[in-house]
mmCIF file of C-alpha atoms and ligand atoms in Angstrom:
data_model
loop_
_atom_site.group_PDB
_atom_site.id
_atom_site.type_symbol
_atom_site.label_atom_id
_atom_site.label_comp_id
_atom_site.label_asym_id
_atom_site.label_seq_id
_atom_site.Cartn_x
_atom_site.Cartn_y
_atom_site.Cartn_z
ATOM 1 C CA MET A 472 0.000 0.000 0.000
ATOM 2 C CA VAL A 473 1.242 3.494 -0.841
ATOM 3 C CA PRO A 474 1.848 5.418 2.407
ATOM 4 C CA ARG A 475 -0.609 8.232 2.946
ATOM 5 C CA LYS A 476 0.606 11.758 2.328
ATOM 6 C CA ARG A 477 1.115 13.884 5.394
ATOM 7 C CA LEU A 478 -0.649 17.255 5.539
ATOM 8 C CA LEU A 479 -0.247 20.097 7.993
ATOM 9 C CA ILE A 480 -3.646 21.746 8.568
ATOM 10 C CA THR A 481 -2.928 25.105 10.213
ATOM 11 C CA ARG A 482 -6.501 25.758 11.460
ATOM 12 C CA ARG A 483 -9.393 23.622 12.667
ATOM 13 C CA LEU A 484 -11.620 22.910 9.661
ATOM 14 C CA THR A 485 -15.221 21.658 9.565
ATOM 15 C CA GLU A 486 -16.098 18.115 10.628
ATOM 16 C CA ALA A 487 -16.813 16.926 7.092
ATOM 17 C CA VAL A 488 -13.468 18.204 5.858
ATOM 18 C CA LEU A 489 -11.572 16.764 8.819
ATOM 19 C CA ALA A 490 -13.288 13.419 8.187
ATOM 20 C CA ARG A 491 -12.049 13.426 4.581
ATOM 21 C CA ILE A 492 -8.547 14.350 5.710
ATOM 22 C CA GLY A 493 -8.639 11.531 8.288
ATOM 23 C CA ARG A 494 -9.727 9.085 5.579
ATOM 24 C CA ASP A 495 -7.239 10.076 2.874
ATOM 25 C CA TYR A 496 -4.248 11.680 4.573
ATOM 26 C CA GLU A 497 -2.194 11.657 7.700
ATOM 27 C CA GLY A 498 -3.265 14.996 9.141
ATOM 28 C CA VAL A 499 -1.138 17.112 11.470
ATOM 29 C CA LEU A 500 -3.941 19.041 13.136
ATOM 30 C CA ASN A 501 -4.161 22.230 15.146
ATOM 31 C CA THR A 502 -6.844 20.979 17.529
ATOM 32 C CA ASP A 503 -7.059 24.057 19.745
ATOM 33 C CA ASP A 504 -7.143 26.294 16.646
ATOM 34 C CA ARG A 505 -4.749 28.872 18.058
ATOM 35 C CA PRO A 506 -3.239 30.937 15.201
ATOM 36 C CA LEU A 507 0.257 29.563 14.579
ATOM 37 C CA THR A 508 3.407 31.652 14.295
ATOM 38 C CA GLY A 509 5.693 31.268 11.302
ATOM 39 C CA ASP A 510 8.179 29.265 13.406
ATOM 40 C CA GLU A 511 5.405 26.920 14.543
ATOM 41 C CA ILE A 512 4.254 26.350 10.976
ATOM 42 C CA VAL A 513 7.813 25.538 9.906
ATOM 43 C CA ALA A 514 8.283 23.144 12.841
ATOM 44 C CA ARG A 515 4.922 21.386 12.432
ATOM 45 C CA ALA A 516 5.441 20.987 8.680
ATOM 46 C CA GLU A 517 8.404 18.667 9.345
ATOM 47 C CA GLY A 518 7.880 15.533 7.257
ATOM 48 C CA CYS A 519 4.711 16.920 5.628
ATOM 49 C CA ASP A 520 4.067 16.655 1.891
ATOM 50 C CA GLY A 521 1.586 19.512 1.862
ATOM 51 C CA VAL A 522 0.061 22.302 3.932
ATOM 52 C CA ILE A 523 -3.503 23.612 4.140
ATOM 53 C CA CYS A 524 -3.155 27.172 5.391
ATOM 54 C CA ALA A 525 -5.634 30.019 5.861
ATOM 55 C CA PRO A 526 -5.844 33.821 5.931
ATOM 56 C CA GLY A 527 -3.917 35.180 8.894
ATOM 57 C CA ASP A 528 -1.182 32.545 8.644
ATOM 58 C CA PRO A 529 2.109 34.382 8.225
ATOM 59 C CA LEU A 530 3.343 32.519 5.160
ATOM 60 C CA ASP A 531 5.632 35.283 3.994
ATOM 61 C CA GLY A 532 8.798 34.812 1.960
ATOM 62 C CA ASP A 533 10.915 34.055 5.013
ATOM 63 C CA VAL A 534 8.591 31.371 6.388
ATOM 64 C CA VAL A 535 8.065 29.784 2.966
ATOM 65 C CA SER A 536 11.838 29.698 2.440
ATOM 66 C CA ARG A 537 12.234 27.799 5.730
ATOM 67 C CA LEU A 538 9.552 25.155 5.105
ATOM 68 C CA PRO A 539 10.967 21.627 5.085
ATOM 69 C CA ASP A 540 11.979 20.240 1.674
ATOM 70 C CA SER A 541 9.285 17.582 2.013
ATOM 71 C CA VAL A 542 6.565 20.227 1.429
ATOM 72 C CA ARG A 543 5.576 20.222 -2.245
ATOM 73 C CA ALA A 544 2.173 21.918 -2.178
ATOM 74 C CA ILE A 545 0.327 24.600 -0.213
ATOM 75 C CA ALA A 546 -3.447 24.901 -0.507
ATOM 76 C CA THR A 547 -4.946 27.964 1.098
ATOM 77 C CA PHE A 548 -8.419 27.659 2.590
ATOM 78 C CA SER A 549 -9.499 30.914 0.904
ATOM 79 C CA VAL A 550 -9.803 32.677 -2.390
ATOM 80 C CA GLY A 551 -7.518 35.527 -1.239
ATOM 81 C CA TYR A 552 -3.848 34.671 -0.913
ATOM 82 C CA ASP A 553 -2.264 37.887 0.289
ATOM 83 C CA HIS A 554 -1.015 35.952 3.364
ATOM 84 C CA LEU A 555 0.980 33.539 1.186
ATOM 85 C CA ASP A 556 4.109 34.500 -0.731
ATOM 86 C CA VAL A 557 3.337 32.631 -3.926
ATOM 87 C CA ALA A 558 6.533 33.809 -5.654
ATOM 88 C CA ALA A 559 8.645 32.431 -2.786
ATOM 89 C CA ALA A 560 6.769 29.133 -3.014
ATOM 90 C CA LYS A 561 7.314 28.983 -6.759
ATOM 91 C CA GLN A 562 11.010 29.626 -6.300
ATOM 92 C CA ARG A 563 11.172 26.545 -4.095
ATOM 93 C CA GLY A 564 9.134 24.477 -6.518
ATOM 94 C CA ILE A 565 6.157 24.399 -4.122
ATOM 95 C CA ARG A 566 2.788 24.534 -5.918
ATOM 96 C CA ALA A 567 0.104 26.837 -4.501
ATOM 97 C CA PHE A 568 -3.690 26.515 -4.740
ATOM 98 C CA ASN A 569 -6.684 28.546 -3.553
ATOM 99 C CA THR A 570 -10.454 27.983 -3.442
ATOM 100 C CA PRO A 571 -12.148 30.341 -5.913
ATOM 101 C CA GLY A 572 -15.795 29.963 -6.851
ATOM 102 C CA VAL A 573 -17.130 28.106 -3.849
ATOM 103 C CA LEU A 574 -17.430 31.153 -1.593
ATOM 104 C CA THR A 575 -18.803 33.592 -4.142
ATOM 105 C CA ASP A 576 -22.439 33.376 -3.053
ATOM 106 C CA SER A 577 -21.896 33.563 0.687
ATOM 107 C CA THR A 578 -19.532 36.520 0.333
ATOM 108 C CA ALA A 579 -21.995 38.291 -1.956
ATOM 109 C CA ASP A 580 -24.753 37.622 0.594
ATOM 110 C CA ILE A 581 -22.698 39.249 3.361
ATOM 111 C CA THR A 582 -22.011 42.209 1.094
ATOM 112 C CA LEU A 583 -25.754 42.842 0.802
ATOM 113 C CA LEU A 584 -26.159 42.336 4.546
ATOM 114 C CA LEU A 585 -23.524 45.019 5.176
ATOM 115 C CA LEU A 586 -24.978 47.343 2.569
ATOM 116 C CA LEU A 587 -28.450 47.030 4.063
ATOM 117 C CA GLY A 588 -27.165 47.125 7.635
ATOM 118 C CA ALA A 589 -25.284 50.354 6.969
ATOM 119 C CA ALA A 590 -28.057 51.938 4.878
ATOM 120 C CA ARG A 591 -30.829 51.049 7.337
ATOM 121 C CA ARG A 592 -28.954 51.767 10.572
ATOM 122 C CA ALA A 593 -29.276 48.203 11.802
ATOM 123 C CA PHE A 594 -26.587 48.632 14.466
ATOM 124 C CA GLU A 595 -28.346 51.566 16.108
ATOM 125 C CA GLY A 596 -31.685 49.745 16.025
ATOM 126 C CA GLN A 597 -30.198 46.603 17.573
ATOM 127 C CA ARG A 598 -28.447 48.582 20.257
ATOM 128 C CA MET A 599 -31.614 50.484 21.187
ATOM 129 C CA LEU A 600 -33.632 47.283 21.507
ATOM 130 C CA ARG A 601 -31.007 45.297 23.367
ATOM 131 C CA ALA A 602 -30.460 48.127 25.836
ATOM 132 C CA GLY A 603 -34.212 48.252 26.532
ATOM 133 C CA GLN A 604 -34.301 51.827 25.254
ATOM 134 C CA TRP A 605 -36.993 51.561 22.611
ATOM 135 C CA ALA A 606 -39.786 53.899 23.672
ATOM 136 C CA GLY A 607 -41.822 53.051 20.586
ATOM 137 C CA TRP A 608 -42.082 53.803 16.915
ATOM 138 C CA THR A 609 -41.961 57.385 15.692
ATOM 139 C CA PRO A 610 -42.201 58.777 12.152
ATOM 140 C CA THR A 611 -38.644 60.087 12.278
ATOM 141 C CA GLN A 612 -36.899 57.325 14.191
ATOM 142 C CA LEU A 613 -33.672 55.894 12.774
ATOM 143 C CA LEU A 614 -34.232 57.029 9.233
ATOM 144 C CA GLY A 615 -31.875 55.386 6.818
ATOM 145 C CA ARG A 616 -31.479 55.428 3.053
ATOM 146 C CA SER A 617 -33.481 53.567 0.404
ATOM 147 C CA LEU A 618 -31.791 51.395 -2.199
ATOM 148 C CA ALA A 619 -34.204 51.338 -5.124
ATOM 149 C CA GLY A 620 -33.164 53.534 -8.020
ATOM 150 C CA LYS A 621 -29.763 54.379 -6.508
ATOM 151 C CA ARG A 622 -26.369 53.631 -8.016
ATOM 152 C CA LEU A 623 -24.165 50.842 -6.738
ATOM 153 C CA GLY A 624 -20.528 51.264 -7.794
ATOM 154 C CA ILE A 625 -18.588 47.998 -7.814
ATOM 155 C CA LEU A 626 -14.804 48.116 -7.937
ATOM 156 C CA GLY A 627 -13.621 44.735 -9.251
ATOM 157 C CA MET A 628 -16.169 42.832 -11.321
ATOM 158 C CA GLY A 629 -14.863 39.310 -10.826
ATOM 159 C CA ARG A 630 -16.910 36.414 -9.480
ATOM 160 C CA ILE A 631 -17.910 38.112 -6.225
ATOM 161 C CA GLY A 632 -18.511 41.536 -7.801
ATOM 162 C CA ASN A 633 -20.793 39.874 -10.333
ATOM 163 C CA ALA A 634 -22.702 37.951 -7.677
ATOM 164 C CA VAL A 635 -23.194 41.197 -5.738
ATOM 165 C CA ALA A 636 -24.520 42.874 -8.899
ATOM 166 C CA HIS A 637 -26.922 39.969 -9.404
ATOM 167 C CA ARG A 638 -28.357 40.355 -5.905
ATOM 168 C CA ALA A 639 -28.359 44.159 -6.059
ATOM 169 C CA ARG A 640 -30.522 44.095 -9.200
ATOM 170 C CA ALA A 641 -33.256 42.471 -7.115
ATOM 171 C CA PHE A 642 -33.098 45.535 -4.852
ATOM 172 C CA GLU A 643 -33.478 47.715 -7.963
ATOM 173 C CA LEU A 644 -30.036 49.225 -7.625
ATOM 174 C CA GLU A 645 -28.488 50.553 -10.826
ATOM 175 C CA ILE A 646 -25.208 48.722 -11.397
ATOM 176 C CA HIS A 647 -22.029 50.605 -12.284
ATOM 177 C CA TYR A 648 -18.590 49.035 -12.264
ATOM 178 C CA CYS A 649 -14.921 49.527 -12.894
ATOM 179 C CA ASN A 650 -12.753 46.574 -13.785
ATOM 180 C CA ARG A 651 -9.489 45.950 -15.602
ATOM 181 C CA HIS A 652 -11.490 44.661 -18.555
ATOM 182 C CA ARG A 653 -14.984 45.506 -19.680
ATOM 183 C CA LEU A 654 -17.315 42.508 -19.470
ATOM 184 C CA GLY A 655 -19.128 41.178 -22.521
ATOM 185 C CA ALA A 656 -22.780 42.208 -22.903
ATOM 186 C CA ASP A 657 -23.891 38.719 -21.788
ATOM 187 C CA ARG A 658 -22.213 39.233 -18.397
ATOM 188 C CA GLU A 659 -22.595 43.000 -18.111
ATOM 189 C CA LEU A 660 -26.377 42.678 -18.289
ATOM 190 C CA GLY A 661 -26.928 46.402 -18.682
ATOM 191 C CA ALA A 662 -24.410 47.491 -16.031
ATOM 192 C CA THR A 663 -22.500 50.684 -16.822
ATOM 193 C CA PHE A 664 -18.748 50.316 -17.274
ATOM 194 C CA HIS A 665 -16.435 53.087 -16.062
ATOM 195 C CA THR A 666 -12.867 53.301 -17.241
ATOM 196 C CA SER A 667 -11.534 54.830 -14.015
ATOM 197 C CA PRO A 668 -12.340 54.415 -10.324
ATOM 198 C CA ARG A 669 -12.761 58.176 -10.064
ATOM 199 C CA GLU A 670 -15.475 58.217 -12.675
ATOM 200 C CA LEU A 671 -17.177 55.271 -10.961
ATOM 201 C CA MET A 672 -16.958 56.743 -7.484
ATOM 202 C CA ARG A 673 -18.168 60.254 -8.153
ATOM 203 C CA GLY A 674 -21.691 59.066 -8.901
ATOM 204 C CA ALA A 675 -21.836 56.131 -6.477
ATOM 205 C CA ASP A 676 -24.556 56.236 -3.825
ATOM 206 C CA PHE A 677 -23.182 52.891 -2.623
ATOM 207 C CA PHE A 678 -19.593 51.823 -3.275
ATOM 208 C CA SER A 679 -18.465 48.230 -2.803
ATOM 209 C CA LEU A 680 -14.871 46.995 -2.946
ATOM 210 C CA HIS A 681 -14.195 43.654 -4.642
ATOM 211 C CA CYS A 682 -10.528 43.806 -5.564
ATOM 212 C CA PRO A 683 -7.740 41.679 -4.073
ATOM 213 C CA ALA A 684 -5.170 43.117 -1.656
ATOM 214 C CA THR A 685 -2.007 43.701 -3.669
ATOM 215 C CA PRO A 686 0.737 46.338 -3.465
ATOM 216 C CA GLU A 687 -1.248 48.298 -6.111
ATOM 217 C CA THR A 688 -4.521 48.289 -4.134
ATOM 218 C CA HIS A 689 -2.930 48.932 -0.723
ATOM 219 C CA HIS A 690 -4.916 51.754 0.971
ATOM 220 C CA PHE A 691 -6.751 52.379 -2.292
ATOM 221 C CA LEU A 692 -9.568 54.044 -0.363
ATOM 222 C CA ASP A 693 -7.589 56.890 1.182
ATOM 223 C CA ALA A 694 -8.597 60.483 2.000
ATOM 224 C CA GLU A 695 -8.066 61.671 -1.570
ATOM 225 C CA ARG A 696 -10.247 58.973 -3.116
ATOM 226 C CA ILE A 697 -12.906 59.208 -0.387
ATOM 227 C CA ASP A 698 -13.289 62.783 -1.609
ATOM 228 C CA TRP A 699 -14.365 61.461 -5.006
ATOM 229 C CA LEU A 700 -17.513 60.019 -3.386
ATOM 230 C CA PRO A 701 -20.719 62.016 -2.840
ATOM 231 C CA ASP A 702 -21.469 63.092 0.758
ATOM 232 C CA HIS A 703 -24.297 60.611 1.115
ATOM 233 C CA ALA A 704 -22.200 57.653 -0.071
ATOM 234 C CA ILE A 705 -22.136 54.354 1.794
ATOM 235 C CA VAL A 706 -18.968 52.252 1.494
ATOM 236 C CA VAL A 707 -18.892 48.447 1.775
ATOM 237 C CA ASN A 708 -15.795 46.267 2.085
ATOM 238 C CA THR A 709 -15.873 42.476 1.988
ATOM 239 C CA ALA A 710 -12.548 42.205 0.125
ATOM 240 C CA ARG A 711 -9.536 42.884 2.332
ATOM 241 C CA GLY A 712 -8.922 45.438 5.067
ATOM 242 C CA ALA A 713 -5.642 46.563 3.531
ATOM 243 C CA VAL A 714 -7.531 48.079 0.587
ATOM 244 C CA VAL A 715 -8.830 50.790 2.956
ATOM 245 C CA ASP A 716 -6.887 53.443 4.862
ATOM 246 C CA ASP A 717 -8.738 53.030 8.167
ATOM 247 C CA ALA A 718 -7.720 56.403 9.628
ATOM 248 C CA ALA A 719 -9.026 58.206 6.529
ATOM 249 C CA LEU A 720 -12.299 56.260 6.456
ATOM 250 C CA ILE A 721 -12.870 56.814 10.172
ATOM 251 C CA ASP A 722 -12.269 60.570 9.716
ATOM 252 C CA ALA A 723 -14.756 60.656 6.843
ATOM 253 C CA LEU A 724 -17.389 58.720 8.824
ATOM 254 C CA ARG A 725 -16.868 60.881 11.881
ATOM 255 C CA SER A 726 -17.042 64.188 10.024
ATOM 256 C CA GLY A 727 -20.014 63.179 7.882
ATOM 257 C CA ARG A 728 -17.918 63.439 4.710
ATOM 258 C CA ILE A 729 -19.586 60.138 3.799
ATOM 259 C CA ALA A 730 -22.748 58.712 5.324
ATOM 260 C CA ALA A 731 -21.910 55.202 6.513
ATOM 261 C CA ALA A 732 -19.875 52.047 5.966
ATOM 262 C CA GLY A 733 -20.373 48.292 6.212
ATOM 263 C CA LEU A 734 -17.157 46.371 6.820
ATOM 264 C CA ASP A 735 -16.370 42.663 7.133
ATOM 265 C CA VAL A 736 -12.587 42.916 6.819
ATOM 266 C CA PHE A 737 -9.954 45.016 8.566
ATOM 267 C CA GLU A 738 -6.303 45.756 8.153
ATOM 268 C CA GLY A 739 -4.287 43.923 10.815
ATOM 269 C CA GLU A 740 -7.134 41.532 11.728
ATOM 270 C CA PRO A 741 -8.059 40.538 14.366
ATOM 271 C CA ASP A 742 -6.998 43.946 15.705
ATOM 272 C CA VAL A 743 -9.576 46.411 14.497
ATOM 273 C CA HIS A 744 -8.844 50.147 14.436
ATOM 274 C CA PRO A 745 -10.483 51.336 17.695
ATOM 275 C CA GLY A 746 -11.969 54.351 15.890
ATOM 276 C CA TYR A 747 -14.603 52.103 14.266
ATOM 277 C CA ARG A 748 -16.002 50.938 17.600
ATOM 278 C CA ALA A 749 -17.046 54.442 18.609
ATOM 279 C CA LEU A 750 -18.957 55.166 15.408
ATOM 280 C CA ASP A 751 -22.710 54.639 15.048
ATOM 281 C CA ASN A 752 -22.589 54.863 11.260
ATOM 282 C CA VAL A 753 -20.445 51.794 10.699
ATOM 283 C CA TYR A 754 -21.886 48.303 10.561
ATOM 284 C CA ILE A 755 -19.093 45.842 11.286
ATOM 285 C CA LEU A 756 -18.718 42.076 11.201
ATOM 286 C CA PRO A 757 -15.698 39.901 12.088
ATOM 287 C CA HIS A 758 -14.654 38.562 8.653
ATOM 288 C CA MET A 759 -17.718 36.368 8.197
ATOM 289 C CA GLY A 760 -18.008 36.561 4.398
ATOM 290 C CA SER A 761 -17.610 32.832 3.803
ATOM 291 C CA ALA A 762 -18.837 31.683 7.210
ATOM 292 C CA THR A 763 -21.608 29.219 6.403
ATOM 293 C CA ILE A 764 -21.373 25.479 7.000
ATOM 294 C CA GLU A 765 -22.003 24.777 3.329
ATOM 295 C CA THR A 766 -19.337 27.193 2.155
ATOM 296 C CA ARG A 767 -16.666 26.229 4.671
ATOM 297 C CA ASP A 768 -17.258 22.555 3.773
ATOM 298 C CA ALA A 769 -16.974 23.415 0.090
ATOM 299 C CA MET A 770 -13.775 25.409 0.679
ATOM 300 C CA GLY A 771 -12.167 22.500 2.515
ATOM 301 C CA HIS A 772 -13.235 20.027 -0.152
ATOM 302 C CA ARG A 773 -11.913 22.325 -2.843
ATOM 303 C CA ALA A 774 -8.532 22.586 -1.097
ATOM 304 C CA LEU A 775 -8.449 18.779 -0.883
ATOM 305 C CA ASP A 776 -9.539 18.354 -4.522
ATOM 306 C CA ASN A 777 -6.503 20.410 -5.489
ATOM 307 C CA LEU A 778 -4.141 18.441 -3.282
ATOM 308 C CA ASP A 779 -5.607 15.071 -4.322
ATOM 309 C CA ALA A 780 -5.093 15.991 -7.977
ATOM 310 C CA PHE A 781 -1.602 17.300 -7.391
ATOM 311 C CA PHE A 782 -0.408 14.232 -5.473
ATOM 312 C CA ALA A 783 -2.025 11.926 -8.051
ATOM 313 C CA GLY A 784 -0.178 13.706 -10.868
ATOM 314 C CA ARG A 785 -3.386 15.135 -12.337
ATOM 315 C CA ASN A 786 -4.066 18.773 -13.165
ATOM 316 C CA PRO A 787 -5.370 20.599 -10.034
ATOM 317 C CA PRO A 788 -8.267 22.959 -10.800
ATOM 318 C CA ASP A 789 -7.048 26.014 -8.894
ATOM 319 C CA SER A 790 -3.327 26.569 -9.364
ATOM 320 C CA ILE A 791 -2.251 30.058 -8.373
ATOM 321 C CA GLU A 792 -0.126 31.445 -11.227
HETATM 322 C C1 8YV B 2124 -11.702 33.638 4.604
HETATM 323 C C2 8YV B 2124 -11.715 34.978 2.615
HETATM 324 O O1 8YV B 2124 -10.807 32.731 4.058
HETATM 325 O O2 8YV B 2124 -11.437 33.294 1.017
HETATM 326 C C3 8YV B 2124 -11.108 34.401 1.403
HETATM 327 O O3 8YV B 2124 -10.239 35.075 0.804
HETATM 328 O O4 8YV B 2124 -11.515 36.082 2.944
HETATM 329 C C4 8YV B 2124 -12.581 34.148 3.496
HETATM 330 O O5 8YV B 2124 -13.203 33.122 2.880
HETATM 331 C C5 8YV B 2124 -12.406 32.968 5.676
HETATM 332 O O6 8YV B 2124 -13.479 33.737 6.035
HETATM 333 C C6 8YV B 2124 -11.474 32.716 6.841
HETATM 334 O O7 8YV B 2124 -11.020 33.919 7.374
#
């Protein structure tokens, strides 16, 4: 019998995924699910053929360069791979995989939740009720903003941007987008293409970020670009925290330069800029975009599909670069 491949799993995954790992691999598990340091990842990867890592794992160039020679593949349990130095892996001949596609719907769902939560002042309503401070309905209580007929500006019209547009159409939002390439008419479905973010943002009643975190998008939404938005704009981020300059966004939310924000991701997670906590006009969630049982199962299975294919000498579906 061929010995089973050994996999380091840096975080605790769902039961179904752990069951598959237990059946097909020798798993080196992180049972208490404490985030591992780079040194711990290197040490635990000893004798492993592959690694399943996740956002937050510090797989930078240094850590990747120190992984044991036995490691031939890294599958990240995510679509984003800003935590993994893919170039460093490539240099060592380590193949890298991610999990695109399977988390599109759940992330798009959370985007709409944040958009609605921010537009309809859900945080303030929840707080009032939970504190026992609701004295009853009034005609002017907690007035938010309607969606129908307004413009949603989407920056990054990939899978998730498209799925957000699909949902937003049901809310009668007018879809505008900016993307590296214009979509074909069959995928654009009447959405308006803008050639520059500035052009997109200046008419956006709602503005949703769907671009990856790269050196080019780092702090994309800074004070200068926030000024491109109308005063009543509502910003949503389910992409990556690093795309936003937190200090600038907090200033704009505090001063009323923009109306509100809905955020699922933060630079330096799990540390969240304390300025957000004091603001009523920000609706925040702790990186829950893909957090459904179905999606987390699918992400784990997708990571394993890639590794199974790789170790069997077949073509894995989701090679990064
Ligand atoms: C996280 C994500 O991986 O896939 C991504 O890029 O951001 C999410 O799916 C997941 O929520 C764990 O933090």
